[in-house]
XYZ file of C-alpha atoms in Angstrom:
618
model
C 0.082 -0.083 0.082
C 1.239 3.249 -0.869
C 2.374 5.236 2.180
C 0.181 8.187 2.841
C 1.977 11.706 3.449
C 1.218 13.100 7.263
C -1.086 16.092 7.545
C 0.374 19.235 8.964
C -0.892 20.563 12.062
C -2.655 23.593 10.045
C -3.976 21.000 7.682
C -5.441 19.221 10.599
C -6.927 22.187 12.119
C -8.669 22.994 8.865
C -12.335 23.004 9.315
C -12.147 22.279 13.044
C -15.244 22.847 14.918
C -13.613 25.034 17.372
C -16.663 27.008 18.778
C -18.549 23.852 19.648
C -15.451 22.328 21.138
C -14.569 25.377 23.094
C -18.233 25.214 24.955
C -17.536 21.523 25.556
C -14.341 22.246 26.974
C -15.994 24.836 29.181
C -18.439 21.960 30.469
C -15.861 19.455 30.888
C -13.490 21.682 32.836
C -16.199 22.336 35.602
C -16.562 18.356 36.024
C -12.997 17.653 37.694
C -13.348 21.108 39.501
C -16.425 19.738 41.464
C -14.636 16.376 41.973
C -11.353 17.559 43.250
C -12.166 20.648 45.376
C -13.185 18.486 48.660
C -9.930 16.744 48.706
C -8.049 19.123 50.662
C -10.694 19.717 53.409
C -12.694 16.194 53.666
C -10.819 14.822 56.636
C -11.457 17.971 58.580
C -15.069 18.067 57.510
C -15.593 14.524 58.706
C -13.733 15.597 62.084
C -15.915 18.458 62.609
C -18.924 16.387 62.322
C -17.754 14.150 65.080
C -19.368 11.207 63.402
C -16.515 8.827 64.175
C -16.163 7.422 67.790
C -12.291 7.471 67.472
C -9.967 9.844 65.476
C -8.756 7.062 63.901
C -11.956 6.126 62.150
C -12.317 9.357 60.380
C -10.851 7.538 57.166
C -13.638 4.939 57.047
C -16.141 7.566 57.038
C -14.323 9.360 54.093
C -14.308 5.968 52.303
C -18.219 5.812 52.673
C -18.489 9.551 51.267
C -16.327 8.556 48.282
C -18.183 5.066 47.614
C -21.511 6.825 47.712
C -20.761 9.060 45.038
C -19.074 6.096 42.695
C -21.996 3.764 43.579
C -24.810 6.075 42.584
C -22.764 6.917 39.467
C -22.435 3.235 38.615
C -26.302 2.822 38.804
C -27.215 5.778 36.812
C -24.783 6.791 34.355
C -25.858 3.969 31.629
C -29.400 5.341 32.172
C -28.317 9.130 31.551
C -26.761 7.633 28.483
C -29.860 5.906 27.255
C -31.947 8.758 27.971
C -29.658 11.040 26.047
C -30.461 8.851 22.935
C -34.305 9.729 23.688
C -34.263 13.356 24.349
C -30.854 14.762 23.272
C -27.348 15.078 24.779
C -27.767 18.905 25.405
C -30.611 18.446 27.923
C -28.618 15.729 29.848
C -25.647 17.836 30.282
C -27.483 20.522 31.328
C -29.430 18.666 33.763
C -26.156 16.982 35.035
C -24.638 20.582 35.513
C -27.422 21.968 37.554
C -27.820 18.648 39.478
C -23.796 18.875 40.257
C -24.196 22.442 41.408
C -27.079 21.821 43.773
C -25.509 19.035 45.191
C -22.329 20.956 45.850
C -24.562 23.554 47.508
C -26.097 21.105 49.793
C -22.877 19.553 50.598
C -21.081 22.729 51.523
C -24.049 23.733 53.831
C -24.100 20.322 55.603
C -24.236 20.373 59.311
C -24.085 16.712 59.638
C -22.402 13.605 58.107
C -25.577 12.076 56.988
C -26.733 15.149 54.899
C -23.308 15.383 53.487
C -23.453 11.547 52.507
C -27.034 12.221 50.791
C -25.668 15.244 48.953
C -22.527 13.166 47.707
C -25.088 10.542 46.655
C -27.139 13.002 44.892
C -24.046 14.264 43.000
C -23.516 10.576 41.575
C -27.259 10.039 40.738
C -27.434 13.519 38.730
C -24.171 13.448 36.882
C -23.934 11.215 33.860
C -22.138 14.002 31.883
C -18.646 12.146 31.324
C -20.218 9.374 29.037
C -22.399 11.970 27.419
C -19.612 14.295 26.768
C -17.485 11.590 25.232
C -20.336 10.887 22.714
C -20.886 14.323 21.853
C -17.612 15.008 20.999
C -17.432 12.014 18.686
C -20.599 13.486 17.034
C -18.803 17.257 16.946
C -15.535 16.099 15.543
C -16.863 13.873 12.685
C -13.803 14.057 10.536
C -10.972 11.748 11.793
C -8.401 14.290 11.462
C -9.999 16.403 13.943
C -10.662 13.504 16.359
C -7.147 13.027 18.045
C -7.127 16.981 19.184
C -10.830 16.825 20.174
C -10.767 13.622 22.391
C -7.497 14.766 23.935
C -9.191 17.511 25.526
C -10.849 14.995 27.962
C -7.508 13.963 29.765
C -6.109 17.560 29.611
C -9.073 19.329 30.860
C -9.561 16.813 33.968
C -5.905 17.628 35.022
C -6.524 21.369 34.373
C -9.414 21.281 36.869
C -7.466 19.111 39.257
C -5.387 22.221 39.349
C -7.954 24.790 40.302
C -10.219 22.498 42.473
C -7.817 21.633 45.177
C -6.950 25.354 45.123
C -10.211 26.734 45.795
C -10.929 23.597 48.373
C -7.595 24.380 49.988
C -7.878 28.350 50.201
C -7.959 29.571 53.686
C -10.356 32.303 52.868
C -12.986 29.914 51.258
C -12.532 26.789 53.879
C -12.257 27.442 57.628
C -11.928 24.293 59.679
C -13.239 24.629 63.397
C -10.401 25.721 65.496
C -11.003 22.920 68.277
C -10.398 19.304 67.609
C -13.458 17.500 69.052
C -11.335 14.614 69.830
C -8.629 16.792 71.524
C -10.503 19.625 73.348
C -7.130 21.462 74.382
C -5.815 21.447 70.762
C -6.418 24.342 68.488
C -5.582 24.618 64.870
C -3.595 27.521 63.282
C -6.508 29.266 61.373
C -7.670 32.762 60.969
C -9.005 34.597 63.835
C -12.693 35.135 63.719
C -13.944 38.914 63.922
C -17.634 40.144 63.932
C -17.906 40.769 60.297
C -20.631 39.046 58.208
C -18.010 36.934 56.354
C -16.462 35.615 59.664
C -19.760 34.866 61.225
C -21.062 33.021 57.978
C -17.513 31.171 57.527
C -17.782 29.847 61.360
C -21.291 28.747 60.858
C -20.527 26.887 57.613
C -17.048 26.601 57.291
C -17.059 24.502 54.115
C -19.788 26.240 52.203
C -17.885 29.267 50.345
C -15.660 26.857 48.454
C -18.591 24.973 47.175
C -20.276 28.072 46.194
C -17.423 29.246 44.269
C -17.105 25.918 42.236
C -21.158 25.937 41.936
C -20.554 29.403 40.184
C -18.238 27.778 37.657
C -21.149 25.086 37.104
C -23.528 27.755 36.890
C -21.370 29.787 34.258
C -21.078 26.405 32.232
C -24.821 26.136 32.422
C -25.428 29.404 30.798
C -22.800 28.967 28.332
C -24.350 25.395 27.335
C -27.919 26.864 27.063
C -26.923 29.602 25.065
C -24.140 28.299 22.684
C -23.953 24.579 22.648
C -25.783 22.943 19.833
C -27.458 19.543 20.108
C -25.472 16.696 18.275
C -28.156 13.979 18.450
C -28.838 12.939 14.735
C -32.487 13.428 15.208
C -32.860 15.661 18.105
C -30.560 18.502 16.341
C -33.100 19.507 13.997
C -35.668 20.360 17.097
C -35.814 24.311 17.590
C -33.506 25.371 20.415
C -34.570 28.725 21.920
C -31.545 28.924 23.919
C -29.372 28.717 20.756
C -31.668 31.254 19.152
C -30.972 33.646 22.123
C -27.411 32.911 21.913
C -27.037 33.709 18.128
C -28.938 36.790 18.909
C -26.337 38.005 21.430
C -23.325 37.053 19.012
C -25.091 38.945 16.054
C -25.336 42.065 18.354
C -21.524 41.924 18.909
C -20.727 41.100 15.152
C -20.368 37.491 15.169
C -21.646 35.640 12.226
C -23.852 32.821 13.076
C -24.851 29.719 10.908
C -28.344 29.342 9.575
C -30.105 26.833 11.940
C -32.196 23.974 10.625
C -35.574 25.224 12.403
C -35.037 28.499 10.367
C -35.311 26.858 6.847
C -38.704 27.014 4.878
C -38.222 23.696 3.388
C -37.638 21.769 6.782
C -40.348 19.373 7.530
C -38.797 16.394 9.735
C -35.778 14.848 10.666
C -35.901 12.658 7.369
C -35.261 15.579 5.451
C -31.620 15.759 6.936
C -29.898 16.474 3.232
C -31.913 19.664 2.858
C -30.236 21.201 5.969
C -27.474 23.820 5.443
C -24.154 22.730 6.727
C -23.136 24.039 10.181
C -19.779 23.885 12.040
C -20.160 20.061 12.984
C -21.758 18.954 9.730
C -19.906 16.096 7.889
C -19.216 16.729 4.140
C -20.718 13.423 3.195
C -24.214 12.167 4.514
C -24.252 8.805 3.544
C -27.074 7.271 1.813
C -29.481 9.978 2.988
C -27.986 12.623 1.019
C -28.129 10.700 -2.209
C -31.235 8.469 -2.024
C -30.513 6.754 -5.195
C -27.022 5.743 -4.626
C -26.222 2.357 -5.678
C -24.299 -0.593 -4.212
C -20.821 0.737 -5.729
C -20.916 4.010 -3.605
C -21.608 2.111 -0.616
C -18.921 -0.415 -1.399
C -16.493 2.323 -1.772
C -17.373 4.197 1.352
C -16.977 0.952 3.315
C -13.506 0.330 1.912
C -12.309 3.820 3.061
C -13.541 3.371 6.594
C -12.235 0.071 7.042
C -8.712 0.307 5.383
C -7.810 3.882 6.151
C -8.640 3.914 9.876
C -5.303 3.981 11.268
C -3.696 6.027 8.497
C -6.152 8.843 8.694
C -5.726 9.562 12.348
C -2.460 11.677 12.252
C -0.308 12.905 15.013
C -0.942 16.400 16.443
C 2.709 17.662 16.555
C 4.385 18.392 18.494
C 2.187 17.267 21.296
C 0.449 13.957 20.569
C 2.004 10.943 18.655
C 0.138 9.020 15.911
C -0.101 6.315 18.126
C -1.544 8.203 21.102
C -4.138 9.799 18.416
C -5.158 6.173 17.661
C -5.479 5.350 21.456
C -7.686 8.327 22.184
C -10.130 7.921 19.089
C -10.334 4.028 19.489
C -11.124 4.231 23.204
C -13.693 6.971 23.194
C -15.511 6.851 19.981
C -16.659 4.003 17.728
C -16.472 4.326 13.887
C -19.346 4.145 11.676
C -18.852 0.654 10.607
C -18.712 -0.489 14.098
C -22.141 0.824 14.823
C -24.128 -0.175 11.582
C -23.963 -4.040 12.111
C -26.558 -5.580 10.277
C -26.815 -8.625 12.327
C -26.631 -8.651 16.202
C -23.396 -10.213 17.155
C -23.372 -13.080 19.859
C -21.506 -12.154 23.132
C -21.107 -15.644 24.431
C -17.537 -15.680 23.245
C -16.579 -12.008 23.882
C -14.521 -12.444 26.937
C -11.561 -14.345 25.799
C -8.547 -15.200 28.126
C -6.648 -12.068 26.368
C -9.895 -9.638 27.287
C -10.298 -11.161 30.791
C -6.557 -10.575 31.360
C -6.619 -6.933 30.046
C -9.915 -6.353 32.298
C -8.285 -7.635 35.245
C -5.365 -5.219 34.863
C -7.638 -2.469 34.262
C -9.337 -3.134 37.465
C -6.174 -3.341 39.704
C -4.796 -0.128 38.332
C -8.237 1.812 39.005
C -8.745 0.295 42.450
C -5.525 1.395 43.911
C -5.379 4.564 42.076
C -8.501 5.889 43.512
C -7.647 4.676 46.838
C -4.538 6.379 46.902
C -6.424 9.849 45.539
C -8.912 9.285 48.343
C -6.791 8.541 51.629
C -3.594 10.523 50.853
C -5.135 13.872 51.849
C -6.633 11.922 55.105
C -2.937 10.612 55.717
C -1.571 14.125 55.357
C -4.195 15.843 57.455
C -4.295 13.267 60.325
C -2.985 14.644 63.746
C 0.971 14.384 64.182
C 1.740 12.178 67.098
C 5.647 11.980 67.557
C 5.366 9.794 70.405
C 3.621 7.015 68.654
C 6.190 7.075 65.736
C 8.925 4.341 65.657
C 10.740 3.676 62.557
C 9.933 1.705 60.357
C 6.706 -0.282 61.697
C 5.315 1.823 64.375
C 3.102 4.626 62.721
C -0.195 6.393 64.098
C -1.681 9.363 63.017
C -0.410 11.470 59.920
C 1.682 14.578 58.976
C -0.676 17.123 60.587
C -0.686 19.400 57.409
C -3.489 22.219 57.063
C -5.964 22.559 54.232
C -3.769 24.985 52.285
C -0.745 22.877 52.056
C -2.918 19.754 50.810
C -4.449 21.857 48.169
C -1.289 23.130 46.872
C 0.247 19.604 46.856
C -2.851 18.226 44.611
C -2.813 21.655 42.500
C 0.696 20.668 41.491
C -0.254 17.108 40.833
C -2.525 18.516 38.161
C -0.046 20.616 36.696
C 2.145 17.527 36.409
C -0.450 15.568 34.950
C -0.989 18.345 32.061
C 3.028 18.266 31.454
C 3.192 14.547 31.366
C 0.331 13.917 28.873
C 1.605 16.543 26.386
C 5.363 15.979 26.752
C 6.160 12.470 28.476
C 3.644 10.200 27.146
C 4.416 10.508 23.438
C 7.932 9.924 24.196
C 7.421 6.498 26.046
C 4.760 5.466 23.642
C 7.114 5.957 20.638
C 10.291 4.384 22.276
C 8.473 1.379 24.067
C 5.247 0.807 22.348
C 1.960 0.105 24.142
C 2.586 -2.982 26.131
C 6.098 -2.209 27.312
C 5.116 1.322 28.251
C 2.228 0.007 30.242
C 4.435 -2.565 32.083
C 6.868 0.620 33.005
C 4.039 2.660 34.159
C 2.560 -0.215 36.641
C 6.239 -0.956 37.855
C 6.137 2.505 39.441
C 3.230 2.005 41.842
C 4.428 -0.350 44.035
C 7.605 1.749 45.032
C 5.517 4.911 45.475
C 2.893 3.309 47.848
C 5.812 1.592 49.854
C 7.447 4.973 50.326
C 4.650 6.935 51.194
C 4.127 6.069 54.886
C 8.055 5.957 55.369
C 8.027 9.524 54.357
C 6.528 10.627 57.717
C 9.895 9.690 59.513
C 11.489 12.765 57.473
C 9.477 15.184 59.333
C 11.985 17.727 61.179
C 9.792 17.555 64.019
C 10.297 13.973 64.448
C 13.972 13.910 63.430
C 15.764 17.220 63.465
C 18.785 15.763 61.382
C 16.644 16.172 58.534
C 16.096 19.792 57.112
C 12.514 21.065 56.933
C 12.693 21.077 53.079
C 13.225 17.171 52.947
C 9.698 16.055 53.551
C 8.063 18.426 51.101
C 10.477 17.489 48.307
C 9.942 13.961 48.909
C 6.039 14.237 49.223
C 6.241 16.327 45.816
C 8.661 13.744 44.258
C 6.349 10.894 45.121
C 3.069 12.428 44.093
C 4.714 13.326 40.448
C 5.757 9.641 40.204
C 2.253 8.394 40.909
C 0.905 10.973 38.684
C 3.545 9.772 35.818
C 2.362 6.258 36.362
C -1.151 6.986 36.184
C -1.227 9.653 33.277
C 0.713 7.080 31.197
C -0.777 3.867 32.384
C -4.444 4.599 31.941
C -4.445 5.433 28.295
C -2.056 2.350 27.547
C -4.412 -0.306 29.189
C -7.693 1.490 27.618
C -5.770 0.777 24.215
C -4.862 -2.713 25.148
C -8.420 -3.309 26.235
C -9.643 -2.216 22.684
C -7.194 -4.374 20.884
C -7.790 -7.463 23.083
C -11.548 -7.645 21.896
C -12.481 -8.763 18.557
C -14.021 -6.019 16.378
C -17.750 -6.848 16.835
C -17.136 -7.176 20.452
C -15.399 -4.013 21.203
C -18.310 -1.814 22.390
C -19.524 -4.651 24.616
C -16.198 -5.376 26.039
C -15.529 -1.589 26.529
C -18.881 -1.227 28.551
C -17.966 -4.115 30.671
C -14.690 -2.523 31.464
C -16.180 0.919 32.474
C -18.504 -0.809 34.747
C -15.358 -2.517 36.234
C -13.604 0.837 36.753
C -16.976 2.064 38.510
C -16.985 -0.949 40.871
C -13.329 -0.451 41.696
C -14.008 3.205 42.783
C -16.932 2.293 44.998
C -15.324 -0.857 46.564
C -11.729 0.657 47.047
C -12.648 3.520 49.675
C -14.667 1.124 51.596
C -12.320 -1.726 51.812
C -9.297 0.219 52.342
C -11.216 2.700 54.633
C -11.433 -0.285 57.050
C -7.794 -1.071 56.576
C -6.543 2.454 57.472
C -8.987 2.480 60.394
C -7.445 -0.836 61.832
C -3.964 0.271 61.167
C -4.556 3.360 63.096
C -5.985 1.276 66.027
C -3.220 -1.143 66.369
C -0.517 1.594 65.654
C 0.576 0.220 62.123
C -0.562 3.000 59.726
C 1.374 1.713 57.022
C -0.828 -1.204 56.808
C -2.902 0.394 54.017
C -0.172 1.528 51.878
C 1.757 -1.600 51.970
C -1.373 -3.810 51.116
C -1.797 -1.492 48.371
C 1.851 -1.823 47.124
C 1.261 -5.494 47.230
C -1.740 -5.267 45.225
C 0.114 -2.789 42.677
C 3.033 -5.302 42.708
C 0.461 -8.098 41.627
C -0.742 -5.889 38.986
C 2.813 -5.266 37.721
C 3.619 -9.071 37.408
C -0.048 -9.398 36.014
C 1.082 -7.077 33.133
C 3.373 -9.937 31.785
C 0.598 -12.097 31.035
C -0.722 -9.717 28.771
C -0.416 -9.766 24.881
C -0.609 -6.707 22.700
C -2.530 -7.337 19.481
C -1.286 -4.632 17.042
C -3.510 -2.900 14.389
C -2.248 -4.872 11.770
C -3.900 -7.938 12.956
C -7.196 -6.163 12.602
C -6.099 -5.058 9.040
C -5.339 -8.633 8.074
C -8.814 -9.692 9.426
C -10.528 -7.064 7.443
C -8.694 -7.835 4.447
C -9.616 -11.325 4.413
C -13.478 -10.295 4.532
C -13.540 -8.445 1.140
C -12.379 -9.005 -2.133
C -12.510 -5.083 -2.973
C -10.200 -4.385 0.412
C -7.568 -6.904 -1.427
C -8.065 -5.075 -4.547
C -7.432 -1.825 -2.615
C -3.941 -3.086 -1.458
C -3.178 -3.802 -4.948
C -4.065 -0.280 -6.539
C -3.184 1.842 -3.413
C -5.431 4.293 -1.441
C -4.854 7.238 -3.989
C -6.006 5.338 -7.101
C -8.774 3.701 -4.894
C -10.168 6.966 -4.080
C -9.848 8.546 -7.460
C -11.291 5.568 -9.414
C -14.342 4.605 -6.870
C -15.561 8.128 -6.174
C -15.380 11.848 -6.949
C -16.876 14.202 -4.578
C -17.969 17.514 -5.689
C -19.535 20.283 -3.346
C -21.343 23.179 -4.493
C -21.388 26.248 -2.117
C -24.280 27.914 -3.944
C -26.884 25.287 -3.514
C -25.093 23.487 -0.480
C -26.045 20.071 -2.082
C -23.474 17.391 -2.136
C -23.345 15.110 -5.356
C -21.362 12.034 -5.545
C -20.370 10.777 -9.342
C -19.028 7.424 -9.632
C -16.607 6.084 -12.106
C -15.918 2.496 -12.849
C -12.690 0.871 -12.533
């Protein structure tokens, strides 16, 4: 097959639906903002509720809060996705934004643990935005040359939100834990002194409300932007009149910004079946399958199928200098399904979907998700727990934690988000090019055991415990460990998703990917509960390292298990597709360029906005 020249960045960006992707980015940014803003203060909030009988049990109740959100999201995420097919993507996203903001406000104003638990559960019930956003991006970026950049916004914006969220939750001016420790009445935290101003009265009564109000403000801003400027992308519901978009178009026209003609403004528009009469907008594909040409014959359909199957990998180019071609394929294949995978004439049998290769990869995905979410939930608890010098004895006697304040923890997690962005942009493409998918994954999972083993031992480097260590040693060690963990997560997660995609047969990929997402949700639900009990037990018997070393053993098993995995390269899929069609074999002989030139010639007229397909016979 003749090699296809790589597109330049400017060629890839030509026709990119920037306006709609910008609105989607605003909505996506608000999600991690809400999720990560509570990390710095969750320990102090549960402590102030005084729900736990002993201070060592705080981690257990923290696990309940995290699990309630994950469990409710596990139950309702699929239902939100199905509902988006019935009423449209935009409505579901707006409901999710509003529901998340309401749950945040309720959480911030919680005066007892049970109200906070219900609020977190409500957040899981009302928010199915992540899955709907993935679908919506695939419907906006209809050209494959745009999909790599479009889907890469998901991990990038999550890490960007992970920078701002902890900074808000850890702000001394927005979060104000109570000065007195209810478990140690004589112990007073170093917090701002109260005065008689309205701000101080309010923050003393509701010490965790302001940070949630600020995050809810971001969500409301995203909600307004979505109402006014986000276009529906569902293939049927996008022709329904949207009064919010009408108002947004009117506002844009007042400031001199041009807007496209909407489908419901055309006189000849009758129903969704008249899709070929609609003026093209920013997200409209150039070709509209058989609908744009009702009399299209078998040859045109045949040529389209050949182009989709054979050119899938070659059409996905790298977004230089940030994203490699292999990473582009990983992102696109993980978060979207091509048309030929959706339009299957016969329903496939799922009885043989879970092959040994698939089960091995899903097991690895479960392990990495389980210990990663546990680390994210309980590191803030360990850092915020009261420092007890007299109950520390190197290396096996650990009770309590670092005794760090909210602001320090928020800064630490914000820096982790910055590291995640840099790793995704710079380091991951390098690892992917040099090592490949399976070896890169094995390198990533080999980092976790070391990090988890060293986390509890880092408490012995505190200057207050051992004056031989300078005060800067502990911060440097903590930032180094969190950076290593972020490196492992930011590189390991995309690789295991790509391995999951390759392990499944083509007709089973959608089913296997759905099962994998359910497994991840299960890990996020069970992890905080199980390891929360382990952390409480460790504190009771004076072995605070128990949680972390069990996680290290689990990650070590995941590292060993990675050598049982096998990587199925894209070439195997290409060989399978070649054997299925004589036309595809013929395409190998004549080359891609000749195939496209001899099968179809596409002509687009800007005057009547009609697409005509003229066929030439070989």
